[in-house]
Amino acid sequence: MFKILDCTLRDGGYYTNWDFDKELVNTYIKALNHLPVDYIELGYRSAPMKEYFGKYFYCPVYELQELRKLSNKKLVIILNEKDVMANDAAELLQPIKGLVDMVRVAIDPQNFNRALLLAAEIKKLGFEVGFNVMYMSKWKQYAGFIDSLSQLDGLVDYFYMVDSYGGVYPDDVKETMGLVRAKTKCKLGFHGHNNLELALINSLTAIENGADMIDATILGMGRGAGNLKTELLLSVLNSKYKWDIDFNAIGNVVDGFKKLLDQHQWGTNVPYMISGSNSLPQKDVMDWVTTRLYSFNSIIRALQNQKNKVKDNEQFPVFKPKASCNKVLIIGGGPNAVEHSQAISQFIKENADLCIIHASSKNASLYVNLPVQQYFCLVGSEGHRLEKVFNDFGQFHGECVLPPYPRKMGTYVPASVRDRSFEIEKIDFTDKITDSHTVLALQIAIALEAKKVYMVGYDGYHDADINEIQRTLVDENEYLFNEFEKYTGVLQLNALTPSTYKTLKVTSIYSII
């Protein structure tokens, strides 16, 4: 009989930065106590990292002590092999002996032999050992990897086939299980991702071919497109194999995680389907999708470029302004650029030595007939918005500027503005972000040799109303504002309409017209 491991807190942590509400965790643990789940993977044990990661990335001893008292299941933590050497094992794991039953190790196939050294140290400490070997769909590309699996015997308790890209099919599962079984007697597990919505059928195929352990998560919560849903697996096992399932317990835990699903919207979509079909990394896709900076067309273009090993679809002439501009007004997409457009237009008319940079073309139609040079930032799918704003481009008299080549996203440029499109040679004032609307607008201001930089339509958000995606964008913009001011030395960014950005100095547009 196979076992089920639920890894919601570990895999779902990619969306919450491994912080979960305590009441929700208690609800989760208590619900699983009434369900035929054998193991619960609580999160990582990790050495200190420079950036912030939450409680279940480190699984402190006090937390494991509390959960040990609550749970009647075997408890699991996972180590990220690339961050944990064999000589780190005792320090990380000795304090949790008696609290955790199994230690799994997330492994790149290229590091398999090194991981065996770590496994030996884990085994010495008395834990069950699980190997989660990633990139299952590419294992044949790693020379000698399959042959090396004979070293698992007597050292590793569960060897996991991890469909990292969510792109394998049932026949692949069956074939891979045969290849592995020919080399080792180790028990086999399967961890499926759901890019192609095959996590269930792949897991059932693994079960029918004798898998010993199957991973799943509540509501499929997990990195990228997510995982096999625990509640779906249990429902199928109830109907297909007559397993006794407490559906009240399922209802309780699903209800608890529904708010997180509404907030983070994990699950498959077209970009994840493309990445799964072509065994392309999900990390970039997850970043692109969750920050919502790019359209699906832009993301798919970027994935196709990766697949075809193409740097970018096209290179444009380098942006070299014909003249400098003493004053620059950067117009963002916030409502205040609309609310105060009459005053903003008056300010522009009173300043003949001013240029406009449209960080977003969302509000550009309000400023089309003004007698100043205008520049438009084209990032990702912004060209599509530009087409909607200007329709036939009869009133368009500006220039379009793209991020530096090569652009990961393969930026869309409307045919009507191709002869007026240029690319920034490089981003000078930061090396962290190169393809956002704001970083491009600020770099254009530098290229124009601006002495004063004004901003409108950068409203920001009030803390009480902000969601996670908006917070990410706010933090990114605050970082860019600070870097810009440090780089230029003397330039202060002045907001002329209301803004919650702390870096911007706010001056009323009405006080200067």
Coordinates of C-alpha atoms in Angstrom, one line a residue:
M1 CA 0.0 0.0 0.0
F2 CA 1.4 3.4 -1.0
K3 CA 1.6 6.4 1.4
I4 CA 0.7 10.0 1.0
L5 CA 2.9 13.0 1.9
D6 CA 1.3 16.4 2.1
C7 CA 3.8 19.2 1.5
T8 CA 1.5 22.2 1.5
L9 CA 3.5 24.4 3.9
R10 CA 6.8 23.7 2.2
D11 CA 5.7 24.0 -1.5
G12 CA 3.1 26.6 -0.8
G13 CA 5.7 28.7 0.9
Y14 CA 6.9 29.9 -2.5
Y15 CA 3.8 32.1 -2.5
T16 CA 3.8 33.3 1.1
N17 CA 7.5 33.5 1.6
W18 CA 7.0 30.6 4.1
D19 CA 4.9 32.6 6.5
F20 CA 1.5 31.1 7.3
D21 CA -1.1 32.3 9.8
K22 CA -0.9 30.2 13.0
E23 CA -4.6 29.5 13.2
L24 CA -4.5 28.3 9.6
V25 CA -1.6 25.9 10.3
N26 CA -3.5 24.5 13.4
T27 CA -6.6 24.0 11.2
Y28 CA -4.4 22.2 8.6
I29 CA -2.7 19.9 11.1
K30 CA -5.9 19.0 12.9
A31 CA -7.7 18.2 9.6
L32 CA -4.9 16.0 8.4
N33 CA -5.1 14.1 11.7
H34 CA -8.5 12.8 10.4
L35 CA -7.3 12.0 6.8
P36 CA -5.2 9.0 5.4
V37 CA -2.1 11.2 5.0
D38 CA 1.0 9.5 6.4
Y39 CA 3.6 12.3 6.3
I40 CA 3.4 16.1 6.6
E41 CA 6.3 18.1 5.2
L42 CA 6.4 21.3 7.3
G43 CA 9.1 23.2 5.4
Y44 CA 12.8 23.7 5.1
R45 CA 15.7 23.7 7.6
S46 CA 18.2 26.2 6.4
A47 CA 21.3 28.1 7.2
P48 CA 20.7 31.9 7.5
M49 CA 20.1 33.7 4.2
K50 CA 20.6 37.3 3.4
E51 CA 17.1 38.1 2.4
Y52 CA 13.9 37.5 4.4
F53 CA 12.3 34.1 4.5
G54 CA 9.6 33.1 6.9
K55 CA 9.1 30.7 9.7
Y56 CA 8.6 27.5 7.6
F57 CA 11.8 28.2 5.7
Y58 CA 13.7 27.7 8.9
C59 CA 11.3 25.5 11.0
P60 CA 12.5 26.7 14.4
V61 CA 12.6 24.0 17.2
Y62 CA 9.8 25.6 19.2
E63 CA 7.5 25.5 16.2
L64 CA 8.3 21.8 15.5
Q65 CA 7.7 21.0 19.2
E66 CA 4.2 22.6 19.0
L67 CA 3.3 20.8 15.8
R68 CA 4.7 17.5 17.1
K69 CA 2.1 17.7 20.0
L70 CA -0.7 18.6 17.5
S71 CA -0.1 16.0 14.8
N72 CA -0.5 12.3 14.8
K73 CA 1.4 11.9 11.5
K74 CA 5.0 11.5 10.7
L75 CA 6.7 14.9 10.3
V76 CA 9.2 15.8 7.6
I77 CA 11.5 18.7 6.8
I78 CA 13.5 19.2 3.6
L79 CA 17.0 20.5 2.9
N80 CA 18.0 22.3 -0.2
E81 CA 21.1 20.4 -1.2
K82 CA 22.8 23.3 -3.0
D83 CA 22.7 25.3 0.3
V84 CA 23.6 22.5 2.8
M85 CA 26.9 20.6 2.8
A86 CA 27.4 17.2 4.6
N87 CA 29.2 18.9 7.5
D88 CA 26.2 21.2 8.1
A89 CA 23.9 18.3 8.8
A90 CA 24.5 17.8 12.5
E91 CA 24.1 21.5 13.3
L92 CA 20.8 21.7 11.4
L93 CA 19.3 18.4 12.4
Q94 CA 20.6 17.4 15.9
P95 CA 18.2 19.9 17.6
I96 CA 15.2 18.4 15.9
K97 CA 15.8 14.7 16.7
G98 CA 12.6 13.2 18.1
L99 CA 10.5 15.9 16.5
V100 CA 10.9 15.0 12.8
D101 CA 10.8 11.5 11.3
M102 CA 12.1 12.1 7.8
V103 CA 14.5 14.5 6.2
R104 CA 14.2 14.9 2.5
V105 CA 16.8 16.5 0.2
A106 CA 16.0 18.6 -2.9
I107 CA 18.7 17.6 -5.4
D108 CA 19.9 18.8 -8.8
P109 CA 20.9 15.6 -10.7
Q110 CA 24.3 17.1 -11.3
N111 CA 24.9 17.1 -7.6
F112 CA 23.8 13.6 -6.9
N113 CA 27.1 12.2 -5.7
R114 CA 27.6 15.1 -3.4
A115 CA 24.1 14.5 -2.0
L116 CA 25.0 11.0 -1.1
L117 CA 27.5 12.3 1.4
L118 CA 24.8 14.5 2.9
A119 CA 22.4 11.5 3.1
A120 CA 25.0 9.5 5.0
E121 CA 25.2 12.2 7.7
I122 CA 21.4 12.4 7.9
K123 CA 21.2 8.6 8.3
K124 CA 23.8 8.6 11.1
L125 CA 21.5 11.0 13.0
G126 CA 18.6 8.4 12.8
F127 CA 16.2 10.0 10.4
E128 CA 14.5 8.4 7.4
V129 CA 16.0 9.8 4.2
G130 CA 14.2 11.0 1.1
F131 CA 15.8 12.1 -2.1
N132 CA 13.8 14.5 -4.2
V133 CA 15.7 14.6 -7.5
M134 CA 14.5 17.4 -9.7
Y135 CA 14.1 17.7 -13.5
M136 CA 12.7 14.2 -14.1
S137 CA 11.9 15.0 -17.8
K138 CA 15.7 15.7 -18.4
W139 CA 17.3 12.8 -16.5
K140 CA 18.4 11.1 -19.7
Q141 CA 20.5 14.2 -20.5
Y142 CA 22.7 13.8 -17.4
A143 CA 25.4 11.3 -18.3
G144 CA 25.8 8.5 -15.8
F145 CA 23.0 9.7 -13.6
I146 CA 20.7 6.7 -14.0
D147 CA 23.6 4.2 -13.5
S148 CA 24.6 6.0 -10.3
L149 CA 21.2 5.2 -8.6
S150 CA 22.6 1.8 -7.4
Q151 CA 24.3 3.8 -4.7
L152 CA 20.9 4.5 -3.1
D153 CA 20.5 1.0 -1.6
G154 CA 20.9 0.9 2.2
L155 CA 21.3 4.7 2.4
V156 CA 18.1 6.3 1.1
D157 CA 14.6 5.2 2.1
Y158 CA 12.6 7.0 -0.6
F159 CA 13.7 8.1 -4.0
Y160 CA 11.5 10.7 -5.5
M161 CA 10.9 11.4 -9.2
V162 CA 10.2 15.1 -9.3
D163 CA 8.4 16.5 -12.4
S164 CA 9.9 20.0 -11.8
Y165 CA 8.5 21.4 -15.1
G166 CA 5.1 19.7 -14.9
G167 CA 5.5 18.4 -18.4
V168 CA 5.8 14.6 -18.2
Y169 CA 3.1 12.2 -19.4
P170 CA 1.9 8.9 -18.0
D171 CA 4.1 6.9 -20.3
D172 CA 7.1 8.9 -19.2
V173 CA 6.2 8.1 -15.5
K174 CA 6.0 4.4 -16.3
E175 CA 9.2 4.4 -18.4
T176 CA 11.2 6.3 -15.8
M177 CA 10.0 4.0 -13.0
G178 CA 11.3 1.1 -15.0
L179 CA 14.7 2.7 -15.5
V180 CA 15.0 3.5 -11.8
R181 CA 13.9 0.0 -10.7
A182 CA 16.5 -1.6 -12.8
K183 CA 19.2 0.2 -10.8
T184 CA 17.9 0.3 -7.2
K185 CA 15.7 -1.4 -4.7
C186 CA 14.9 1.9 -3.0
K187 CA 11.3 2.8 -2.5
L188 CA 9.9 5.2 -5.1
G189 CA 8.0 8.4 -4.7
F190 CA 6.4 10.8 -7.2
H191 CA 6.0 14.6 -7.0
G192 CA 4.0 16.0 -9.8
H193 CA 3.5 19.6 -10.9
N194 CA 0.3 20.6 -12.7
N195 CA 1.4 22.8 -15.7
L196 CA -0.4 20.5 -18.1
E197 CA -3.0 19.4 -15.6
L198 CA -1.5 15.9 -15.6
A199 CA -0.5 15.7 -11.9
L200 CA -3.5 13.5 -11.1
I201 CA -3.2 11.0 -13.9
N202 CA 0.6 10.9 -13.6
S203 CA 0.3 10.2 -9.8
L204 CA -2.3 7.5 -10.5
T205 CA 0.0 6.0 -13.1
A206 CA 2.8 5.9 -10.5
I207 CA 0.5 4.3 -8.0
E208 CA -0.6 1.6 -10.5
N209 CA 3.0 0.9 -11.3
G210 CA 3.9 0.3 -7.6
A211 CA 4.9 3.8 -6.3
D212 CA 5.5 3.8 -2.5
M213 CA 4.8 7.5 -1.8
I214 CA 2.8 10.3 -3.5
D215 CA 3.1 14.0 -2.8
A216 CA 0.1 16.3 -2.8
T217 CA -0.9 19.7 -1.4
I218 CA -4.1 21.4 -0.3
L219 CA -5.8 23.1 -3.3
G220 CA -2.7 22.2 -5.2
M221 CA -0.8 25.1 -3.5
G222 CA 2.8 25.0 -4.8
R223 CA 5.4 26.7 -6.8
G224 CA 4.4 27.9 -10.2
A225 CA 1.4 26.0 -11.6
G226 CA 1.1 24.1 -8.3
N227 CA 0.8 20.4 -7.4
L228 CA -1.6 17.5 -7.3
K229 CA -4.5 18.5 -5.0
T230 CA -4.7 16.5 -1.8
E231 CA -8.5 16.7 -1.8
L232 CA -8.7 15.5 -5.4
L233 CA -6.4 12.6 -4.8
L234 CA -8.4 11.5 -1.7
S235 CA -11.7 11.9 -3.6
V236 CA -10.4 9.6 -6.4
L237 CA -9.1 7.1 -3.9
N238 CA -12.5 7.1 -2.2
S239 CA -14.4 6.3 -5.4
K240 CA -11.8 4.2 -7.1
Y241 CA -10.3 2.2 -4.2
K242 CA -13.0 2.7 -1.6
W243 CA -10.8 4.5 0.9
D244 CA -12.6 5.8 3.9
I245 CA -12.4 9.6 3.8
D246 CA -13.6 12.2 6.3
F247 CA -14.9 14.8 3.8
N248 CA -15.8 17.2 6.7
A249 CA -12.1 17.4 7.5
I250 CA -11.3 18.0 3.8
G251 CA -13.9 20.8 3.8
N252 CA -12.4 22.5 6.9
V253 CA -8.9 22.6 5.5
V254 CA -9.9 23.6 2.0
D255 CA -12.0 26.4 3.4
G256 CA -8.9 27.6 5.4
F257 CA -6.7 27.8 2.3
K258 CA -9.3 29.3 0.0
K259 CA -8.3 32.9 1.0
L260 CA -4.7 32.2 0.1
L261 CA -5.8 30.9 -3.3
D262 CA -7.9 34.0 -3.9
Q263 CA -5.0 36.1 -3.0
H264 CA -2.2 34.4 -4.9
Q265 CA -4.1 32.7 -7.8
W266 CA -1.7 29.8 -8.2
G267 CA -2.6 27.2 -10.8
T268 CA -1.8 26.6 -14.5
N269 CA -2.2 29.1 -17.3
V270 CA -0.9 29.4 -20.9
P271 CA 2.7 30.5 -19.9
Y272 CA 3.0 27.6 -17.4
M273 CA 1.6 25.2 -20.1
I274 CA 4.3 26.4 -22.5
S275 CA 7.1 26.1 -19.9
G276 CA 5.8 22.6 -18.9
S277 CA 5.6 21.4 -22.5
N278 CA 9.1 22.5 -23.2
S279 CA 10.8 21.7 -19.9
L280 CA 11.6 25.3 -19.3
P281 CA 12.2 26.7 -15.7
Q282 CA 9.2 27.9 -13.8
K283 CA 10.9 30.4 -11.6
D284 CA 10.9 33.2 -14.3
V285 CA 7.4 32.4 -15.3
M286 CA 6.2 32.6 -11.7
D287 CA 7.9 36.0 -11.2
W288 CA 6.5 37.4 -14.5
V289 CA 2.9 36.1 -13.8
T290 CA 2.6 37.0 -10.1
T291 CA 3.9 40.6 -10.5
R292 CA 1.6 41.0 -13.5
L293 CA 4.1 43.2 -15.3
Y294 CA 3.7 41.3 -18.6
S295 CA 1.0 40.0 -20.8
F296 CA 0.8 36.3 -21.7
N297 CA 1.9 37.1 -25.2
S298 CA 5.1 38.7 -23.8
I299 CA 5.8 35.8 -21.5
I300 CA 5.2 33.2 -24.2
R301 CA 7.5 35.2 -26.5
A302 CA 10.2 35.1 -23.8
L303 CA 9.7 31.3 -23.3
Q304 CA 10.0 30.7 -27.0
N305 CA 13.2 32.7 -27.1
Q306 CA 14.6 30.5 -24.3
K307 CA 13.5 27.3 -26.1
N308 CA 15.1 28.5 -29.4
K309 CA 18.2 29.9 -27.5
V310 CA 17.5 33.3 -29.0
K311 CA 18.7 36.4 -27.1
D312 CA 15.9 38.7 -28.4
N313 CA 13.7 38.9 -31.4
E314 CA 15.0 42.2 -32.7
Q315 CA 17.6 44.9 -32.1
F316 CA 16.8 48.7 -32.5
P317 CA 19.0 51.7 -33.0
V318 CA 20.5 53.0 -29.7
F319 CA 18.6 56.0 -28.2
K320 CA 20.6 59.2 -28.7
P321 CA 18.4 62.3 -28.1
K322 CA 18.9 65.1 -30.6
A323 CA 19.1 67.6 -27.8
S324 CA 19.2 67.7 -24.0
C325 CA 16.2 68.7 -22.0
N326 CA 16.4 70.9 -18.9
K327 CA 13.2 69.7 -17.3
V328 CA 11.6 66.3 -17.6
L329 CA 8.0 65.3 -16.6
I330 CA 7.5 61.6 -16.1
I331 CA 3.8 60.6 -16.4
G332 CA 2.7 57.3 -14.7
G333 CA -0.5 55.4 -15.0
G334 CA -2.1 56.5 -11.7
P335 CA -5.5 58.2 -11.5
N336 CA -4.0 61.5 -10.4
A337 CA -2.5 62.1 -13.9
V338 CA -6.2 62.2 -15.0
E339 CA -7.7 64.0 -12.0
H340 CA -5.2 66.9 -12.4
S341 CA -4.6 66.8 -16.1
Q342 CA -5.8 70.3 -16.8
A343 CA -3.3 71.7 -14.3
I344 CA -0.5 69.4 -15.6
S345 CA -1.2 70.6 -19.2
Q346 CA -1.0 74.2 -18.0
F347 CA 2.4 73.5 -16.3
I348 CA 3.7 71.9 -19.5
K349 CA 2.7 74.9 -21.6
E350 CA 4.4 77.3 -19.2
N351 CA 7.7 75.4 -19.4
A352 CA 9.0 75.4 -23.0
D353 CA 12.3 73.6 -22.0
L354 CA 10.4 70.5 -20.7
C355 CA 10.0 67.0 -22.2
I356 CA 7.5 64.4 -21.3
I357 CA 8.3 60.7 -20.6
H358 CA 5.3 58.4 -20.5
A359 CA 6.3 55.6 -18.1
S360 CA 2.9 54.2 -19.0
S361 CA 0.9 55.2 -22.1
K362 CA -2.3 54.7 -20.1
N363 CA -2.9 58.4 -19.7
A364 CA -1.1 59.6 -22.8
S365 CA -4.3 60.6 -24.7
L366 CA -4.8 63.5 -22.3
Y367 CA -1.5 65.1 -23.4
V368 CA -1.3 64.4 -27.2
N369 CA -1.6 68.0 -28.5
L370 CA 1.0 69.7 -26.3
P371 CA 4.0 71.3 -28.1
V372 CA 6.8 69.4 -26.4
Q373 CA 8.9 66.4 -27.2
Q374 CA 7.3 63.2 -25.8
Y375 CA 8.9 59.8 -25.2
F376 CA 7.1 56.5 -24.6
C377 CA 8.5 53.6 -22.6
L378 CA 7.8 50.3 -24.4
V379 CA 8.2 47.4 -21.9
G380 CA 6.7 43.9 -22.5
S381 CA 3.2 44.3 -24.0
E382 CA 3.0 48.1 -23.6
G383 CA 2.9 48.4 -27.4
H384 CA -0.5 46.9 -27.4
R385 CA -1.8 49.6 -25.0
L386 CA -0.1 52.2 -27.2
E387 CA -2.1 50.9 -30.1
K388 CA -5.4 51.2 -28.2
V389 CA -4.6 54.8 -27.0
F390 CA -3.6 56.1 -30.4
N391 CA -5.7 53.9 -32.6
D392 CA -4.3 54.7 -36.1
F393 CA -1.4 56.7 -34.7
G394 CA -2.5 59.8 -36.6
Q395 CA -1.9 61.9 -33.5
F396 CA 1.3 60.2 -32.4
H397 CA 4.3 62.4 -32.7
G398 CA 6.7 61.0 -30.1
E399 CA 9.5 58.4 -29.9
C400 CA 9.4 55.0 -28.4
V401 CA 12.2 53.7 -26.2
L402 CA 12.8 50.1 -25.2
P403 CA 15.0 48.5 -22.5
P404 CA 18.5 47.5 -23.4
Y405 CA 19.2 44.6 -25.8
P406 CA 18.8 41.7 -25.2
R407 CA 15.3 42.0 -23.7
K408 CA 14.2 38.8 -22.0
M409 CA 10.6 39.5 -22.8
G410 CA 10.9 40.1 -26.6
T411 CA 9.1 43.5 -26.5
Y412 CA 6.2 44.1 -28.8
V413 CA 6.6 47.2 -31.1
P414 CA 3.6 48.3 -33.2
A415 CA 4.4 48.5 -36.9
S416 CA 3.3 52.1 -37.1
V417 CA 6.1 53.3 -34.7
R418 CA 8.9 51.0 -35.7
D419 CA 10.8 53.8 -37.5
R420 CA 10.5 55.9 -34.3
S421 CA 11.6 53.2 -31.9
F422 CA 15.0 53.0 -30.1
E423 CA 16.6 51.1 -27.3
I424 CA 18.5 52.4 -24.3
E425 CA 22.1 51.3 -24.6
K426 CA 22.4 50.3 -20.9
I427 CA 20.8 51.0 -17.5
D428 CA 23.5 53.0 -15.6
F429 CA 22.1 53.8 -12.2
T430 CA 21.2 50.2 -11.1
D431 CA 22.1 46.7 -12.1
K432 CA 19.2 45.0 -10.3
I433 CA 16.3 45.9 -12.6
T434 CA 16.6 46.6 -16.3
D435 CA 13.2 46.1 -17.8
S436 CA 10.5 48.0 -15.7
H437 CA 8.6 51.0 -16.9
T438 CA 10.0 53.1 -14.1
V439 CA 13.7 52.1 -14.5
L440 CA 13.4 52.9 -18.3
A441 CA 11.7 56.3 -17.7
L442 CA 14.5 57.3 -15.2
Q443 CA 17.2 56.2 -17.6
I444 CA 15.7 58.3 -20.4
A445 CA 15.8 61.3 -18.0
I446 CA 19.5 60.6 -17.5
A447 CA 20.1 60.4 -21.3
L448 CA 18.3 63.7 -21.7
E449 CA 20.6 65.3 -19.2
A450 CA 17.7 66.6 -17.2
K451 CA 18.4 69.1 -14.4
K452 CA 14.9 68.8 -12.9
V453 CA 12.7 65.7 -12.8
Y454 CA 9.0 66.0 -12.0
M455 CA 6.5 63.1 -11.7
V456 CA 2.8 62.8 -11.9
G457 CA 0.5 59.8 -11.8
Y458 CA 2.8 58.0 -9.4
D459 CA 0.1 57.7 -6.8
G460 CA 1.3 54.8 -4.8
Y461 CA -1.1 52.9 -2.4
H462 CA -2.3 53.3 1.1
D463 CA -1.0 50.5 3.3
A464 CA -4.5 49.4 4.4
D465 CA -5.5 48.8 0.8
I466 CA -2.4 47.3 -0.7
N467 CA -2.1 43.7 -1.9
E468 CA 1.1 41.6 -2.3
I469 CA 1.6 42.4 -6.0
Q470 CA 1.1 46.1 -5.4
R471 CA 3.5 46.0 -2.5
T472 CA 6.2 44.4 -4.7
L473 CA 5.8 47.1 -7.3
V474 CA 5.9 49.9 -4.7
D475 CA 9.1 48.4 -3.1
E476 CA 10.7 48.1 -6.5
N477 CA 9.9 51.8 -7.4
E478 CA 11.1 53.1 -4.0
Y479 CA 14.4 51.2 -4.6
L480 CA 14.7 52.8 -8.1
F481 CA 13.9 56.3 -6.9
N482 CA 16.6 56.0 -4.2
E483 CA 19.2 54.6 -6.6
F484 CA 18.4 57.3 -9.2
E485 CA 19.0 60.1 -6.7
K486 CA 22.2 58.5 -5.4
Y487 CA 23.5 58.1 -8.9
T488 CA 22.7 61.6 -10.1
G489 CA 23.9 63.2 -6.8
V490 CA 21.9 66.4 -7.1
L491 CA 18.6 65.5 -8.7
Q492 CA 15.6 65.3 -6.4
L493 CA 12.5 63.6 -7.8
N494 CA 9.5 65.8 -7.3
A495 CA 5.9 64.6 -7.4
L496 CA 3.5 67.3 -8.5
T497 CA 0.4 65.2 -7.7
P498 CA -0.5 63.3 -4.5
S499 CA 1.8 60.3 -3.8
T500 CA 2.4 57.9 -1.0
Y501 CA 5.9 57.2 -2.2
K502 CA 8.2 58.1 0.7
T503 CA 11.2 58.9 -1.6
L504 CA 9.4 61.5 -3.7
K505 CA 9.2 65.1 -2.6
V506 CA 5.6 66.1 -3.1
T507 CA 4.8 69.6 -4.3
S508 CA 1.3 70.8 -5.4
I509 CA 1.0 71.3 -9.1
Y510 CA -1.3 74.2 -8.3
S511 CA 1.4 76.1 -6.4
I512 CA 3.6 76.4 -9.5
I513 CA 1.2 77.4 -12.3

